């Protein structure tokens, strides 16, 4: 398999075509953005850490019945994936109040919720990812009824599986963002699952171990990403070159 030209350069990754029409290579960069790219920076080794975490997490989910786009880790920073048509809806799953929900509802970050909450945002940089309703997703045809049912169900199952995985590493999964895509008439989990798109708190101290350290200038950003990958996957240091 040959890596081809870059099809798209995003805020955190570069998407490359390959010599196979149904496969892509995702190249994970160290670049970090926040507040719709108004804040920019670099987190050392983030690309390597995030590619590794995504590969491992997607394999774990795939092995537990969640179809994903992930095929193979081809280098420290590159994953081969199935090409999908991304459903332009960012699905956020929350186990505790934080971030935009805390702000919107005037609530303390960390407040518990009686059950997981799913929220939907239209994937649009120019519109700043506005929140959208389930009805709008269907009325506008962003997804069909069947697709959206599959997405909603998979989001909750992924949450249960990730809660368990992170809990074993003494990490509290506060919230996270998922993207889904269509390929061969199926809905696949796509994009990435990393500390860029999850809120991860130390289960005991509640210390933040995710991109909020960058967003809020809390320092020790790379250290937090390393802490997450090392706690989840103790083989990480032997399998990559930092
Ligand atoms: P952004 O687009 O938000 O700046 P990235 O830098 O992470 O984000 O860019 C990666 C892009 O690739 C995202 O737009 C994501 O939706 C898209 N993508 C992820 N997985 C796939 C896939 N399997 N097929 C097609 N596009 C994908
Ligand atoms: N998130 C993301 N990409 C986005 C918006 C949110 O990955 O464009 C993630 C974010 O890291 C957090 C969760 O989704 O884990 C919920 O984010 P929230 O709605 O609270 O927005 P924020 O305040 O982080 O912008």
XYZ file of C-alpha atoms and ligand atoms in Angstrom:
294
model
C 0.000 0.000 0.000
C 1.375 3.363 -1.115
C 0.586 6.688 0.583
C -0.639 9.243 -1.947
C -1.236 12.980 -1.940
C -2.834 14.884 0.899
C -6.573 15.222 0.295
C -7.236 17.427 3.316
C -5.198 19.135 6.000
C -7.246 19.538 9.149
C -6.517 21.101 12.509
C -4.915 17.969 13.980
C -4.467 15.508 11.122
C -3.625 15.241 7.443
C -5.779 12.892 5.384
C -3.900 11.138 2.557
C -5.265 9.081 -0.286
C -3.638 5.733 -0.990
C -3.309 3.546 -4.080
C -6.495 1.791 -2.892
C -9.627 3.895 -3.517
C -11.389 2.734 -0.368
C -8.483 3.350 2.028
C -6.945 6.474 3.541
C -3.960 7.245 5.719
C -4.526 9.587 8.659
C -1.333 11.382 9.707
C -1.538 12.708 13.295
C 0.241 16.041 13.874
C 1.448 17.732 17.070
C -0.555 20.861 16.236
C -3.272 21.752 18.714
C -6.127 24.206 18.356
C -8.888 25.355 20.661
C -11.857 27.722 20.502
C -12.440 26.986 16.810
C -8.733 27.486 15.978
C -8.571 30.960 17.572
C -5.921 29.466 19.884
C -3.093 27.511 18.273
C -0.081 25.663 19.623
C 1.974 22.520 19.531
C 1.910 19.658 22.028
C 5.151 17.697 21.782
C 4.640 14.078 20.675
C 0.838 14.487 20.552
C 0.616 12.986 17.063
C 2.414 9.813 18.102
C 0.445 9.489 21.339
C -2.930 10.127 19.681
C -2.301 7.754 16.761
C -1.357 5.034 19.248
C -4.346 5.625 21.535
C -6.776 5.704 18.600
C -5.372 2.468 17.155
C -5.630 0.665 20.500
C -9.028 2.056 21.463
C -10.572 1.352 18.059
C -9.207 -2.238 18.122
C -10.696 -2.661 21.594
C -14.088 -1.363 20.414
C -14.007 -3.404 17.183
C -13.342 -6.534 19.281
C -16.456 -5.733 21.300
C -18.842 -5.369 18.384
C -18.445 -1.735 17.312
C -17.573 -1.482 13.594
C -14.866 1.171 13.053
C -12.882 2.628 10.170
C -9.558 1.482 11.690
C -7.477 -1.029 9.746
C -3.825 -0.799 10.765
C -1.170 1.350 12.430
C 1.366 1.917 9.659
C 3.871 4.135 11.502
C 4.153 6.046 14.775
C 1.922 8.826 13.443
C -0.066 7.104 10.699
C -3.158 4.914 10.688
C -4.660 3.213 7.673
C -8.451 3.500 7.739
C -11.428 2.711 5.559
C -12.521 5.782 3.632
C -15.953 6.861 4.824
C -18.410 9.619 4.042
C -18.356 11.489 7.339
C -21.814 12.190 8.819
C -21.472 15.923 9.568
C -22.642 15.554 13.156
C -20.298 15.564 16.147
C -21.786 13.337 18.824
C -20.840 14.324 22.372
C -21.480 11.864 25.196
C -21.328 13.168 28.747
C -21.087 11.318 32.061
C -20.526 14.446 34.159
C -21.279 18.129 33.593
C -18.315 20.001 32.050
C -17.306 22.409 29.305
C -20.058 23.933 27.207
C -22.788 22.137 29.192
C -21.531 23.623 32.474
C -21.558 27.070 30.859
C -24.941 26.684 29.158
C -26.668 25.413 32.317
C -24.717 27.494 34.852
C -23.558 24.317 36.612
C -20.395 23.276 38.400
C -17.930 21.242 36.347
C -17.880 17.667 37.605
C -21.513 17.570 38.750
C -22.848 14.036 38.252
C -25.631 13.176 35.806
C -28.335 10.542 36.408
C -27.602 8.952 33.049
C -25.302 9.615 30.080
C -26.316 12.600 27.965
C -25.934 12.664 24.175
C -25.673 16.002 22.387
C -25.260 16.755 18.690
C -23.287 19.502 16.986
C -23.203 20.344 13.270
C -19.661 19.811 12.017
C -18.869 23.223 10.525
C -15.772 25.307 11.256
C -17.331 28.390 9.625
C -20.427 28.166 11.880
C -18.419 27.191 14.994
C -20.049 23.733 15.306
C -23.544 24.841 16.420
C -25.615 22.536 18.623
C -28.436 20.870 16.677
C -31.481 18.818 17.608
C -32.298 15.234 16.704
C -35.292 16.472 14.708
C -33.110 18.815 12.659
C -30.631 16.041 11.862
C -33.472 14.001 10.366
C -35.418 16.909 8.862
C -32.309 18.211 7.105
C -31.240 14.748 5.976
C -27.848 14.877 7.717
C -28.519 11.217 8.509
C -31.400 8.860 7.725
C -33.607 7.540 10.537
C -31.852 4.166 10.403
C -28.401 5.744 10.394
C -29.227 8.018 13.297
C -30.683 5.173 15.352
C -27.444 3.244 14.783
C -25.348 6.289 15.727
C -27.303 6.981 18.926
C -27.139 3.360 20.034
C -23.447 2.947 19.213
C -22.583 6.161 21.068
C -24.007 4.752 24.310
C -22.326 1.363 23.864
C -18.987 3.047 23.125
C -19.467 5.082 26.304
C -20.036 1.957 28.411
C -16.967 0.252 26.899
C -14.761 3.319 27.325
C -15.929 3.962 30.898
C -14.762 0.466 31.749
C -11.467 0.802 29.893
C -10.587 4.158 31.474
C -11.768 3.113 34.923
C -9.197 0.295 34.887
C -6.554 3.005 34.375
C -8.013 5.081 37.242
C -9.286 7.668 34.770
C -12.744 9.232 34.894
C -14.278 9.648 31.431
C -16.152 12.935 31.890
C -17.216 13.466 28.256
C -16.045 12.830 24.707
C -16.767 13.502 21.047
C -17.406 10.876 18.388
C -17.683 11.022 14.611
C -19.329 8.419 12.417
C -19.166 7.713 8.691
C -20.869 5.687 5.991
C -19.116 2.939 4.037
C -20.701 0.030 2.163
C -24.128 0.813 3.603
C -22.811 0.568 7.148
C -22.252 3.140 9.899
C -18.647 3.007 11.113
C -17.074 4.801 14.048
C -14.508 7.134 12.442
C -11.940 9.847 13.171
C -10.141 9.460 16.538
C -10.606 8.878 20.256
C -7.842 10.730 22.112
C -7.275 13.256 24.915
C -7.910 15.934 22.230
C -11.599 15.012 22.105
C -12.225 13.537 25.558
C -12.309 15.002 29.051
C -10.245 12.643 31.201
C -9.746 13.269 34.909
C -7.604 11.349 37.359
C -10.160 9.216 39.207
C -8.782 10.141 42.645
C -7.448 13.682 42.403
C -9.722 14.817 39.521
C -6.660 16.357 37.893
C -7.304 17.097 34.210
C -5.408 14.806 31.802
C -6.681 16.122 28.461
C -6.808 19.059 26.061
C -8.355 21.311 28.708
C -4.759 21.693 29.983
C -3.971 23.377 26.660
C -7.297 25.240 26.334
C -7.024 26.680 29.844
C -3.220 27.157 30.015
C -2.852 24.732 32.913
C 0.672 23.611 31.919
C 2.063 20.050 31.816
C 0.108 19.315 28.653
C 2.450 16.759 27.086
C 2.889 15.127 30.507
C -0.886 14.653 30.761
C -1.142 13.002 27.332
C 1.786 10.723 28.239
C 0.179 9.858 31.555
C -3.007 8.759 29.784
C -1.271 6.591 27.182
C 1.084 5.017 29.714
C -1.702 4.219 32.162
C -3.909 2.713 29.461
C -1.195 0.902 27.512
C 1.985 0.077 29.441
C 3.645 -1.240 26.220
C 3.551 2.251 24.668
C 7.183 3.248 25.417
C 8.592 0.127 23.738
C 6.396 0.410 20.655
C 7.090 4.016 19.587
C 10.037 6.345 19.229
C 9.519 9.705 20.912
P -10.715 18.972 11.512
O -11.333 18.616 10.195
O -11.763 19.192 12.562
O -9.731 20.081 11.445
P -8.707 16.808 11.716
O -7.482 17.628 11.597
O -8.712 15.719 12.711
O -10.004 17.651 12.053
O -8.984 16.246 10.274
C -9.340 14.943 9.995
C -10.560 14.943 9.109
O -10.728 13.658 8.554
C -11.834 15.262 9.890
O -12.593 16.206 9.160
C -12.556 13.908 9.965
O -13.951 14.072 9.963
C -12.075 13.236 8.695
N -12.053 11.776 8.763
C -11.742 11.001 9.829
N -11.796 9.690 9.517
C -12.146 9.624 8.215
C -12.374 8.545 7.294
N -12.242 7.270 7.676
N -12.749 8.843 6.026
C -12.890 10.141 5.652
N -12.673 11.204 6.440
C -12.314 10.948 7.712
N -15.060 18.246 21.558
C -14.280 17.953 20.465
N -14.351 18.754 19.371
C -15.163 19.828 19.308
C -15.963 20.134 20.438
C -15.888 19.319 21.550
O -13.527 16.989 20.479
O -15.199 20.515 18.252
C -15.006 17.396 22.758
C -14.338 18.086 23.939
O -12.962 17.768 23.987
C -15.076 17.500 25.119
C -16.469 17.147 24.569
O -16.328 17.106 23.161
O -14.448 16.310 25.556
C -17.528 18.135 24.971
O -17.117 19.414 24.583
P -17.999 20.694 24.963
O -19.299 20.655 24.249
O -18.049 20.817 26.443
O -17.204 21.894 24.308
P -15.888 22.663 24.749
O -16.248 23.466 25.950
O -14.837 21.635 24.997
O -15.606 23.456 23.519
